[in-house]
């Protein structure tokens, strides 16, 4: 069978869903989604059972439908902060959206378990048949984030027979059967595994944590989308922009983020080099600081029944140790990927606001519909790819400030941002009253420093 569509969407993850949702509202076009997974929602379909968003639910999903109920958590390690949807909630949200909105619209066709091949055909992974597709308007590549998660990746280290090394998907079932657990990886998944163990009373002393590189974390309290928290967020934005404008070196920039309380680190005696933009609370930080067996000997190369061989040394381990593989790249396959969003006949869904894939995809859809001038489209959609190191962060952040400047000098886009639920702060900022001097002053500080911030970030990116 051959297919016809206005927009062919390759990939059915979060970015594809946010893009289509906005296009359904703003156009009368048709869409064909091709995804090799059996359900929409991308990587969330294979997530570990205790995964949660690390940003408030209000920032996530599609523009037309809220995710969660905008409640503050009253207990747990996220206490006092807005709720973080669980993986199950996220998946249910996307599956319901598909069944209740996309398919009933009669404008969305969906081909699960199909691969979009290099020669532009659709290959059924079940029957092996290839289908042709005629695209009237554009191909939309919604796979550029290239998300790699523990359940579906292949570890880069060797595991000898008799060693129990599993993705965190099996942690809940296996943890009670093992007296010693070693968590491999210092990113968000590693933190999730440690905090899940501690929240469930697993003894901290029986956990070993392998951290090849330490990381800077954002303090989640600065990203709370509500008027009651707005002053903190504006202070974060103003202070960060001042810091970007004035830091003489990369090190000074990091210390400036830390001294303003924007960035946190596990150990003040260890200098982090990694930056994956994970958000944590101070309670979570205190919890992960309870782990005293931290191995900082580089990456794991192999594990056998006696212990681990790492790039900078060896560590012996108890024979019954359960190893939890949290070493998947996450979003790192997208690092330094500056593929333009708009190309001839094709849209490449990239973050155009750092670390905001859903918002970015929705805004790209709106720009596709409302901006015809090619130069302006490009100026509004400089890619802000994912970051692996602090150096990567410099260019992404500079591009973000440039994009924001373009959006805010366009009246219609500014209005769209205020109305879009995936933009956590524009509507709050638009409603600041003229006599709220503190917040007005914070906005002024941002405005005063933004140009120098862009110049300095690009200068630092060039010399580091
Ligand atoms: C644990 C975790 C927590 C996160 N928390 C947050 C958060 O709190 N807030 C936030 O904003 N972001 C968060 N993110 C990031 C965010 O979820 C991802 O960036 C986003 O979901 C990526 O969506 P995507 O659609 O780009 O990619 P994916 O989810 O990877 O979807 C792409 C899809 O394309 C399919 N595909 C790829 N190639 C082909 C092909 N050739 N043919 C057919 N199909 C193909 C894949 O099977 C996949 O289903 C988190 C990510 C992780 C891993």
Short mmCIF file of C-alpha atoms and ligand atoms in Angstrom, two decimals:
data_model
loop_
_atom_site.label_atom_id
_atom_site.label_comp_id
_atom_site.label_asym_id
_atom_site.label_seq_id
_atom_site.Cartn_x
_atom_site.Cartn_y
_atom_site.Cartn_z
CA UNK A 1 0.00 0.00 0.00
CA UNK A 2 1.22 3.51 -0.77
CA UNK A 3 0.53 6.54 1.42
CA UNK A 4 -0.15 10.25 0.84
CA UNK A 5 0.19 13.01 3.41
CA UNK A 6 0.90 16.71 3.77
CA UNK A 7 3.50 16.23 6.53
CA UNK A 8 5.38 12.97 7.03
CA UNK A 9 6.51 12.76 10.67
CA UNK A 10 9.45 10.45 11.33
CA UNK A 11 9.31 9.40 14.99
CA UNK A 12 6.34 9.50 17.36
CA UNK A 13 8.02 10.81 20.54
CA UNK A 14 7.35 13.89 22.64
CA UNK A 15 8.60 16.35 20.03
CA UNK A 16 6.52 14.86 17.21
CA UNK A 17 3.41 14.95 19.39
CA UNK A 18 3.92 18.61 20.40
CA UNK A 19 4.53 19.61 16.77
CA UNK A 20 1.44 17.82 15.41
CA UNK A 21 -0.77 19.10 18.22
CA UNK A 22 -0.01 22.73 17.34
CA UNK A 23 -0.29 22.06 13.60
CA UNK A 24 -3.71 20.42 14.07
CA UNK A 25 -4.92 23.57 15.77
CA UNK A 26 -3.37 26.08 13.39
CA UNK A 27 -3.75 24.37 9.97
CA UNK A 28 -6.01 21.90 8.19
CA UNK A 29 -3.08 19.75 7.00
CA UNK A 30 -2.77 15.96 7.27
CA UNK A 31 -0.02 14.01 9.02
CA UNK A 32 1.44 10.52 8.79
CA UNK A 33 3.50 9.35 11.79
CA UNK A 34 6.01 6.55 11.24
CA UNK A 35 7.68 5.06 14.32
CA UNK A 36 9.60 1.87 14.90
CA UNK A 37 8.12 1.57 18.39
CA UNK A 38 4.68 -0.03 18.89
CA UNK A 39 3.17 3.07 20.59
CA UNK A 40 3.59 6.85 20.51
CA UNK A 41 5.54 8.50 23.35
CA UNK A 42 9.05 7.52 22.17
CA UNK A 43 11.57 6.61 24.85
CA UNK A 44 8.98 6.81 27.64
CA UNK A 45 7.58 3.45 26.44
CA UNK A 46 10.77 1.74 27.67
CA UNK A 47 11.45 3.83 30.77
CA UNK A 48 12.26 2.38 34.21
CA UNK A 49 9.28 2.12 36.59
CA UNK A 50 10.35 4.88 39.01
CA UNK A 51 11.24 7.46 36.34
CA UNK A 52 9.71 10.92 36.64
CA UNK A 53 10.09 14.14 34.75
CA UNK A 54 12.82 16.24 36.31
CA UNK A 55 11.06 19.47 35.35
CA UNK A 56 7.53 20.33 36.51
CA UNK A 57 4.80 18.62 34.49
CA UNK A 58 3.47 22.02 33.34
CA UNK A 59 6.45 22.30 30.97
CA UNK A 60 5.84 18.96 29.33
CA UNK A 61 3.51 17.40 26.77
CA UNK A 62 1.55 19.26 24.11
CA UNK A 63 0.12 22.77 24.15
CA UNK A 64 -3.56 21.81 23.96
CA UNK A 65 -3.73 19.49 26.99
CA UNK A 66 -2.38 20.01 30.53
CA UNK A 67 -0.23 17.31 32.08
CA UNK A 68 -0.81 16.87 35.81
CA UNK A 69 -2.79 19.19 38.05
CA UNK A 70 -0.23 21.84 38.92
CA UNK A 71 -0.03 20.64 42.54
CA UNK A 72 2.85 21.13 44.94
CA UNK A 73 4.28 17.88 46.29
CA UNK A 74 3.69 17.70 50.03
CA UNK A 75 5.98 14.76 50.74
CA UNK A 76 9.04 13.08 49.27
CA UNK A 77 12.28 14.45 47.88
CA UNK A 78 10.43 16.94 45.64
CA UNK A 79 8.51 18.39 48.60
CA UNK A 80 7.49 22.03 48.14
CA UNK A 81 7.93 21.89 44.36
CA UNK A 82 5.45 21.35 41.55
CA UNK A 83 4.60 17.77 40.68
CA UNK A 84 6.75 15.69 38.34
CA UNK A 85 4.75 13.29 36.17
CA UNK A 86 5.72 9.63 36.43
CA UNK A 87 6.67 7.69 33.30
CA UNK A 88 3.30 5.90 33.46
CA UNK A 89 1.47 9.25 33.54
CA UNK A 90 3.49 10.54 30.58
CA UNK A 91 2.80 7.44 28.52
CA UNK A 92 -0.89 7.41 29.41
CA UNK A 93 -1.08 11.10 28.44
CA UNK A 94 0.35 10.46 24.96
CA UNK A 95 -1.67 7.31 24.32
CA UNK A 96 -4.89 9.07 25.38
CA UNK A 97 -4.07 12.10 23.22
CA UNK A 98 -3.60 9.81 20.24
CA UNK A 99 -6.86 7.94 20.80
CA UNK A 100 -8.98 10.90 21.86
CA UNK A 101 -7.69 13.70 19.63
CA UNK A 102 -5.23 12.76 16.90
CA UNK A 103 -6.95 9.70 15.40
CA UNK A 104 -10.53 11.10 15.73
CA UNK A 105 -9.37 14.25 13.88
CA UNK A 106 -9.14 12.00 10.78
CA UNK A 107 -6.10 14.06 9.81
CA UNK A 108 -3.49 11.87 11.50
CA UNK A 109 -2.47 8.44 10.24
CA UNK A 110 -0.18 6.37 12.39
CA UNK A 111 2.14 3.54 11.34
CA UNK A 112 3.71 1.88 14.39
CA UNK A 113 6.47 -0.72 14.10
CA UNK A 114 7.65 0.87 10.87
CA UNK A 115 11.04 2.25 9.99
CA UNK A 116 11.61 5.25 7.76
CA UNK A 117 14.49 4.07 5.59
CA UNK A 118 17.43 6.01 4.15
CA UNK A 119 15.88 5.77 0.67
CA UNK A 120 12.69 7.48 1.84
CA UNK A 121 10.44 4.41 2.06
CA UNK A 122 8.40 3.04 4.95
CA UNK A 123 9.48 -0.44 6.00
CA UNK A 124 7.10 -2.54 8.09
CA UNK A 125 9.15 -4.23 10.80
CA UNK A 126 6.45 -6.90 11.09
CA UNK A 127 5.84 -7.94 7.47
CA UNK A 128 9.08 -6.69 5.90
CA UNK A 129 7.04 -4.92 3.19
CA UNK A 130 8.18 -1.54 1.88
CA UNK A 131 5.68 1.22 1.15
CA UNK A 132 6.05 4.42 -0.86
CA UNK A 133 4.89 7.71 0.55
CA UNK A 134 3.98 10.89 -1.32
CA UNK A 135 4.61 13.99 0.79
CA UNK A 136 2.72 17.10 -0.35
CA UNK A 137 4.35 19.64 1.95
CA UNK A 138 7.26 18.54 4.18
CA UNK A 139 9.10 15.71 5.88
CA UNK A 140 9.48 16.34 9.62
CA UNK A 141 12.44 14.63 11.25
CA UNK A 142 11.45 14.07 14.89
CA UNK A 143 14.37 11.77 15.68
CA UNK A 144 17.24 14.24 16.08
CA UNK A 145 17.26 14.06 19.88
CA UNK A 146 18.23 10.43 19.33
CA UNK A 147 17.36 9.57 22.94
CA UNK A 148 19.34 6.65 24.30
CA UNK A 149 17.98 4.97 27.44
CA UNK A 150 19.24 2.05 29.57
CA UNK A 151 16.62 -0.50 28.48
CA UNK A 152 17.38 -0.21 24.77
CA UNK A 153 21.08 0.72 24.64
CA UNK A 154 24.07 -1.61 24.51
CA UNK A 155 26.56 -0.94 27.34
CA UNK A 156 30.07 0.04 26.18
CA UNK A 157 31.73 -2.20 28.82
CA UNK A 158 32.16 -5.98 28.97
CA UNK A 159 30.21 -8.01 31.51
CA UNK A 160 31.58 -11.47 32.41
CA UNK A 161 29.31 -14.45 32.86
CA UNK A 162 27.90 -14.74 36.36
CA UNK A 163 27.76 -10.95 36.88
CA UNK A 164 24.33 -9.48 37.50
CA UNK A 165 24.27 -6.21 35.52
CA UNK A 166 20.84 -4.92 34.54
CA UNK A 167 19.13 -1.68 33.49
CA UNK A 168 17.22 0.19 36.24
CA UNK A 169 14.01 -1.31 34.83
CA UNK A 170 14.82 -4.41 36.94
CA UNK A 171 16.01 -2.61 40.08
CA UNK A 172 12.73 -2.72 42.04
CA UNK A 173 12.38 -6.46 41.54
CA UNK A 174 16.02 -7.40 42.22
CA UNK A 175 17.10 -4.92 44.95
CA UNK A 176 15.58 -6.87 47.87
CA UNK A 177 17.57 -9.95 46.80
CA UNK A 178 21.00 -8.24 46.83
CA UNK A 179 23.00 -6.97 49.81
CA UNK A 180 25.26 -4.82 47.64
CA UNK A 181 24.29 -2.60 44.76
CA UNK A 182 26.62 -0.65 42.49
CA UNK A 183 25.08 2.13 40.42
CA UNK A 184 27.03 2.87 37.24
CA UNK A 185 26.68 6.45 35.98
CA UNK A 186 26.52 9.92 37.52
CA UNK A 187 23.67 11.37 35.46
CA UNK A 188 19.95 11.70 36.06
CA UNK A 189 19.26 7.95 35.78
CA UNK A 190 21.99 7.18 38.32
CA UNK A 191 20.52 9.76 40.69
CA UNK A 192 17.02 8.35 40.18
CA UNK A 193 18.27 4.85 41.03
CA UNK A 194 20.07 6.03 44.18
CA UNK A 195 17.16 8.13 45.43
CA UNK A 196 14.70 5.30 44.73
CA UNK A 197 16.87 2.92 46.79
CA UNK A 198 17.22 5.40 49.67
CA UNK A 199 13.52 6.29 49.64
CA UNK A 200 12.83 2.58 50.01
CA UNK A 201 15.20 2.16 52.97
CA UNK A 202 18.04 0.40 51.19
CA UNK A 203 21.14 1.01 53.39
CA UNK A 204 23.26 3.85 51.99
CA UNK A 205 26.43 2.06 53.11
CA UNK A 206 25.64 -0.90 50.84
CA UNK A 207 25.51 1.28 47.73
CA UNK A 208 28.56 2.01 45.60
CA UNK A 209 28.25 4.80 43.05
CA UNK A 210 30.51 4.96 39.99
CA UNK A 211 30.77 8.56 38.79
CA UNK A 212 33.10 8.85 35.77
CA UNK A 213 32.60 12.65 35.66
CA UNK A 214 30.93 14.88 38.21
CA UNK A 215 28.10 17.05 37.01
CA UNK A 216 26.61 20.46 37.67
CA UNK A 217 22.89 20.35 38.41
CA UNK A 218 20.23 23.05 38.21
CA UNK A 219 18.41 23.80 41.45
CA UNK A 220 14.82 22.82 40.65
CA UNK A 221 13.39 25.51 42.94
CA UNK A 222 14.34 28.11 40.29
CA UNK A 223 12.05 26.51 37.70
CA UNK A 224 8.65 26.63 39.38
CA UNK A 225 6.02 27.99 37.00
CA UNK A 226 3.81 29.95 39.36
CA UNK A 227 3.44 33.56 40.44
CA UNK A 228 4.41 32.65 44.01
CA UNK A 229 7.85 31.57 42.79
CA UNK A 230 8.28 34.18 40.06
CA UNK A 231 10.66 36.38 42.04
CA UNK A 232 13.11 33.46 42.43
CA UNK A 233 12.88 32.62 38.75
CA UNK A 234 13.44 36.23 37.70
CA UNK A 235 16.40 36.49 40.07
CA UNK A 236 17.75 33.30 38.48
CA UNK A 237 17.32 34.76 34.98
CA UNK A 238 18.73 38.22 35.82
CA UNK A 239 21.65 36.84 37.85
CA UNK A 240 22.50 34.23 35.24
CA UNK A 241 22.48 36.81 32.45
CA UNK A 242 24.73 39.18 34.45
CA UNK A 243 27.07 36.27 35.07
CA UNK A 244 27.12 35.29 31.38
CA UNK A 245 27.91 38.91 30.47
CA UNK A 246 30.77 39.37 32.91
CA UNK A 247 32.51 36.02 33.55
CA UNK A 248 36.11 36.28 32.34
CA UNK A 249 36.62 32.52 32.16
CA UNK A 250 34.60 29.33 31.97
CA UNK A 251 35.57 28.55 35.55
CA UNK A 252 34.36 31.96 36.71
CA UNK A 253 31.07 31.39 34.90
CA UNK A 254 30.53 28.07 36.74
CA UNK A 255 31.43 29.60 40.10
CA UNK A 256 29.09 32.50 39.34
CA UNK A 257 26.24 30.05 38.72
CA UNK A 258 27.07 28.25 41.96
CA UNK A 259 27.44 31.37 44.13
CA UNK A 260 24.03 32.60 42.92
CA UNK A 261 22.51 29.26 43.95
CA UNK A 262 21.59 28.35 40.36
CA UNK A 263 23.88 25.34 40.05
CA UNK A 264 24.54 22.63 42.61
CA UNK A 265 27.19 19.94 42.79
CA UNK A 266 27.58 16.71 44.73
CA UNK A 267 30.92 17.48 46.35
CA UNK A 268 32.41 20.95 46.74
CA UNK A 269 35.90 19.42 46.59
CA UNK A 270 35.35 17.96 43.12
CA UNK A 271 35.19 20.16 40.03
CA UNK A 272 32.37 19.02 37.70
CA UNK A 273 32.96 18.95 33.95
CA UNK A 274 29.66 17.41 32.88
CA UNK A 275 26.47 19.37 32.30
CA UNK A 276 23.38 17.43 31.22
CA UNK A 277 20.97 20.01 32.65
CA UNK A 278 19.52 17.66 35.27
CA UNK A 279 17.32 19.43 37.82
CA UNK A 280 17.44 18.34 41.45
CA UNK A 281 16.10 19.65 44.75
CA UNK A 282 18.25 20.39 47.78
CA UNK A 283 16.57 17.42 49.51
CA UNK A 284 17.68 15.13 46.67
CA UNK A 285 21.18 16.57 46.90
CA UNK A 286 21.32 15.82 50.64
CA UNK A 287 20.15 12.28 49.92
CA UNK A 288 22.72 11.49 47.23
CA UNK A 289 25.42 13.02 49.46
CA UNK A 290 24.71 10.15 51.90
CA UNK A 291 26.54 7.76 49.56
CA UNK A 292 30.10 7.50 50.85
CA UNK A 293 31.37 4.77 48.50
CA UNK A 294 31.86 6.90 45.41
CA UNK A 295 34.23 5.58 42.74
CA UNK A 296 35.86 8.29 40.63
CA UNK A 297 38.19 6.24 38.45
CA UNK A 298 36.80 7.05 35.02
CA UNK A 299 34.53 4.87 32.92
CA UNK A 300 33.86 1.19 33.54
CA UNK A 301 35.63 -0.98 30.95
CA UNK A 302 34.66 -4.41 32.23
CA UNK A 303 33.06 -6.17 35.17
CA UNK A 304 33.83 -9.69 36.35
CA UNK A 305 32.89 -11.64 39.46
CA UNK A 306 35.76 -10.04 41.43
CA UNK A 307 35.04 -6.41 40.62
CA UNK A 308 35.26 -3.59 38.09
CA UNK A 309 38.05 -2.50 35.78
CA UNK A 310 37.84 1.21 35.05
CA UNK A 311 39.91 3.51 32.82
CA UNK A 312 41.91 4.75 35.84
CA UNK A 313 42.02 1.71 38.13
CA UNK A 314 40.31 -1.34 39.56
CA UNK A 315 37.82 -1.83 42.38
CA UNK A 316 36.99 -5.14 44.02
CA UNK A 317 33.32 -5.83 44.73
CA UNK A 318 31.27 -8.34 46.71
CA UNK A 319 30.41 -11.40 44.59
CA UNK A 320 26.63 -10.94 45.01
CA UNK A 321 26.73 -7.30 43.82
CA UNK A 322 23.87 -6.14 41.62
CA UNK A 323 25.13 -3.63 39.03
CA UNK A 324 22.65 -1.08 37.72
CA UNK A 325 23.55 0.19 34.27
CA UNK A 326 22.77 3.92 34.14
CA UNK A 327 25.38 4.67 31.47
CA UNK A 328 23.09 5.26 28.47
CA UNK A 329 23.84 8.53 26.69
CA UNK A 330 20.36 9.99 27.31
CA UNK A 331 20.16 12.96 24.99
CA UNK A 332 23.91 13.24 24.41
CA UNK A 333 23.66 11.99 20.84
CA UNK A 334 22.23 15.43 20.07
CA UNK A 335 25.20 17.35 21.56
CA UNK A 336 26.63 19.96 19.16
CA UNK A 337 24.11 18.98 16.49
CA UNK A 338 23.42 22.33 14.84
CA UNK A 339 21.36 20.95 11.94
CA UNK A 340 19.08 23.86 10.96
CA UNK A 341 15.42 23.50 11.82
CA UNK A 342 14.15 24.66 8.42
CA UNK A 343 15.61 23.10 5.29
CA UNK A 344 14.17 22.80 1.79
CA UNK A 345 11.17 20.44 2.04
CA UNK A 346 12.14 19.36 5.55
CA UNK A 347 11.77 20.41 9.19
CA UNK A 348 14.26 19.10 11.74
CA UNK A 349 12.78 19.25 15.23
CA UNK A 350 15.49 20.61 17.51
CA UNK A 351 15.38 22.39 20.84
CA UNK A 352 15.25 26.12 20.15
CA UNK A 353 14.88 26.91 23.85
CA UNK A 354 17.52 24.96 25.78
CA UNK A 355 16.29 21.74 27.41
CA UNK A 356 12.67 22.39 26.39
CA UNK A 357 11.91 19.83 23.65
CA UNK A 358 8.11 20.03 23.87
CA UNK A 359 7.91 23.82 23.93
CA UNK A 360 10.44 23.97 21.08
CA UNK A 361 8.50 21.59 18.84
CA UNK A 362 5.24 23.48 19.43
CA UNK A 363 6.85 26.85 18.64
CA UNK A 364 8.53 25.44 15.51
CA UNK A 365 5.05 24.38 14.33
CA UNK A 366 3.73 27.88 14.94
CA UNK A 367 6.68 29.44 13.08
CA UNK A 368 6.08 27.03 10.17
CA UNK A 369 2.52 28.33 9.97
CA UNK A 370 2.98 32.01 10.70
CA UNK A 371 6.42 33.15 9.47
CA UNK A 372 7.07 33.06 5.74
CA UNK A 373 10.35 34.94 5.56
CA UNK A 374 13.18 32.36 5.47
CA UNK A 375 15.79 34.59 7.10
CA UNK A 376 13.46 35.40 9.98
CA UNK A 377 12.57 31.72 10.41
CA UNK A 378 16.25 30.86 10.74
CA UNK A 379 16.89 33.75 13.11
CA UNK A 380 14.07 32.52 15.35
CA UNK A 381 15.15 28.88 15.35
CA UNK A 382 18.87 28.68 16.01
CA UNK A 383 19.36 25.17 17.42
CA UNK A 384 20.13 24.98 21.13
CA UNK A 385 21.28 21.36 21.21
CA UNK A 386 21.73 19.19 24.28
CA UNK A 387 24.93 19.61 26.23
CA UNK A 388 27.47 17.14 27.56
CA UNK A 389 29.99 19.56 29.05
CA UNK A 390 29.81 23.12 30.36
CA UNK A 391 31.57 24.24 27.19
CA UNK A 392 28.68 22.86 25.09
CA UNK A 393 26.32 24.88 27.25
CA UNK A 394 27.89 28.20 26.15
CA UNK A 395 26.78 28.10 22.51
CA UNK A 396 23.37 26.62 23.26
CA UNK A 397 22.74 29.33 25.82
CA UNK A 398 23.91 32.11 23.45
CA UNK A 399 21.58 30.78 20.74
CA UNK A 400 18.72 30.71 23.21
CA UNK A 401 19.21 34.38 24.12
CA UNK A 402 19.36 35.28 20.41
CA UNK A 403 16.18 33.30 19.67
CA UNK A 404 14.36 34.86 22.62
CA UNK A 405 15.33 38.32 21.35
CA UNK A 406 13.83 37.52 17.92
CA UNK A 407 10.61 36.12 19.41
CA UNK A 408 10.08 39.10 21.68
CA UNK A 409 10.58 41.63 18.94
CA UNK A 410 7.74 39.97 16.99
CA UNK A 411 4.35 41.01 18.34
CA UNK A 412 2.37 37.98 17.20
CA UNK A 413 4.95 35.46 18.46
CA UNK A 414 5.07 37.27 21.81
CA UNK A 415 1.32 36.87 22.13
CA UNK A 416 1.57 33.20 21.18
CA UNK A 417 4.18 32.63 23.90
CA UNK A 418 1.93 34.23 26.51
CA UNK A 419 -0.92 31.92 25.52
CA UNK A 420 1.14 28.71 25.24
CA UNK A 421 0.95 26.48 28.32
CA UNK A 422 4.35 24.91 27.50
CA UNK A 423 5.96 28.31 28.09
CA UNK A 424 6.03 28.33 31.87
CA UNK A 425 6.84 31.99 32.44
CA UNK A 426 5.78 34.36 29.63
CA UNK A 427 2.21 34.71 30.91
CA UNK A 428 3.47 35.32 34.46
CA UNK A 429 5.90 37.99 33.27
CA UNK A 430 3.23 39.64 31.11
CA UNK A 431 1.07 40.03 34.22
CA UNK A 432 3.65 41.74 36.44
CA UNK A 433 2.14 44.99 37.62
CA UNK A 434 3.97 48.26 36.94
CA UNK A 435 4.33 48.98 40.66
CA UNK A 436 6.02 45.64 41.40
CA UNK A 437 9.40 47.36 41.45
CA UNK A 438 11.43 44.34 42.49
CA UNK A 439 10.36 42.21 39.52
CA UNK A 440 10.49 45.12 37.08
CA UNK A 441 14.03 45.75 38.23
CA UNK A 442 14.95 42.09 37.72
CA UNK A 443 13.62 42.27 34.16
CA UNK A 444 15.61 45.47 33.58
CA UNK A 445 18.81 43.76 34.76
CA UNK A 446 18.17 40.98 32.25
CA UNK A 447 17.63 43.52 29.47
CA UNK A 448 20.77 45.48 30.37
CA UNK A 449 23.03 42.44 30.20
CA UNK A 450 21.57 40.29 27.47
CA UNK A 451 23.61 41.64 24.55
CA UNK A 452 26.92 41.39 26.41
CA UNK A 453 25.89 37.94 27.62
CA UNK A 454 25.54 36.67 24.04
CA UNK A 455 28.89 38.20 23.01
CA UNK A 456 30.69 36.85 26.05
CA UNK A 457 29.19 33.36 25.79
CA UNK A 458 30.27 33.13 22.15
CA UNK A 459 33.74 34.46 23.06
CA UNK A 460 34.10 31.86 25.82
CA UNK A 461 32.86 29.12 23.47
CA UNK A 462 35.53 30.10 20.93
CA UNK A 463 38.45 30.11 23.40
CA UNK A 464 37.58 26.95 25.35
C1 LIG B 1 14.59 9.94 31.90
C2 LIG B 1 14.29 11.19 31.13
C3 LIG B 1 13.62 12.24 31.76
C4 LIG B 1 13.33 13.40 31.05
N1 LIG B 1 12.68 14.42 31.68
C5 LIG B 1 12.37 15.54 30.99
C6 LIG B 1 11.67 16.62 31.60
O1 LIG B 1 11.36 16.60 32.78
N2 LIG B 1 11.35 17.69 30.84
C7 LIG B 1 11.73 17.78 29.53
O2 LIG B 1 11.41 18.77 28.88
N3 LIG B 1 12.41 16.79 28.93
C8 LIG B 1 12.72 15.67 29.64
N4 LIG B 1 13.42 14.66 29.03
C9 LIG B 1 13.80 14.82 27.66
C10 LIG B 1 12.64 14.54 26.79
O3 LIG B 1 11.79 13.52 27.25
C11 LIG B 1 13.15 14.12 25.47
O4 LIG B 1 14.01 15.07 24.95
C12 LIG B 1 12.08 14.03 24.53
O5 LIG B 1 11.11 13.18 25.02
C13 LIG B 1 12.65 13.51 23.28
O6 LIG B 1 11.59 13.28 22.53
P1 LIG B 1 11.80 12.97 21.05
O7 LIG B 1 10.46 12.94 20.50
O8 LIG B 1 12.76 13.91 20.45
O9 LIG B 1 12.61 11.58 21.08
P2 LIG B 1 12.22 10.07 21.37
O10 LIG B 1 11.42 9.90 22.59
O11 LIG B 1 13.50 9.33 21.31
O12 LIG B 1 11.31 9.67 20.11
C14 LIG B 1 11.83 9.47 18.82
C15 LIG B 1 11.13 8.28 18.21
O13 LIG B 1 11.60 8.14 16.88
C16 LIG B 1 11.68 6.78 16.56
N5 LIG B 1 12.60 6.64 15.42
C17 LIG B 1 13.91 6.99 15.37
N6 LIG B 1 14.40 6.77 14.13
C18 LIG B 1 13.38 6.27 13.39
C19 LIG B 1 13.24 5.85 12.04
N7 LIG B 1 14.25 5.91 11.16
N8 LIG B 1 12.05 5.36 11.62
C20 LIG B 1 11.01 5.30 12.47
N9 LIG B 1 11.07 5.70 13.75
C21 LIG B 1 12.23 6.18 14.21
C22 LIG B 1 12.15 6.13 17.85
O14 LIG B 1 11.74 4.79 17.91
C23 LIG B 1 11.42 6.97 18.91
O15 LIG B 1 10.22 6.36 19.32
C24 LIG B 1 13.73 13.50 29.70
C25 LIG B 1 14.40 12.45 29.07
C26 LIG B 1 14.69 11.30 29.76
C27 LIG B 1 15.43 10.19 29.06
#
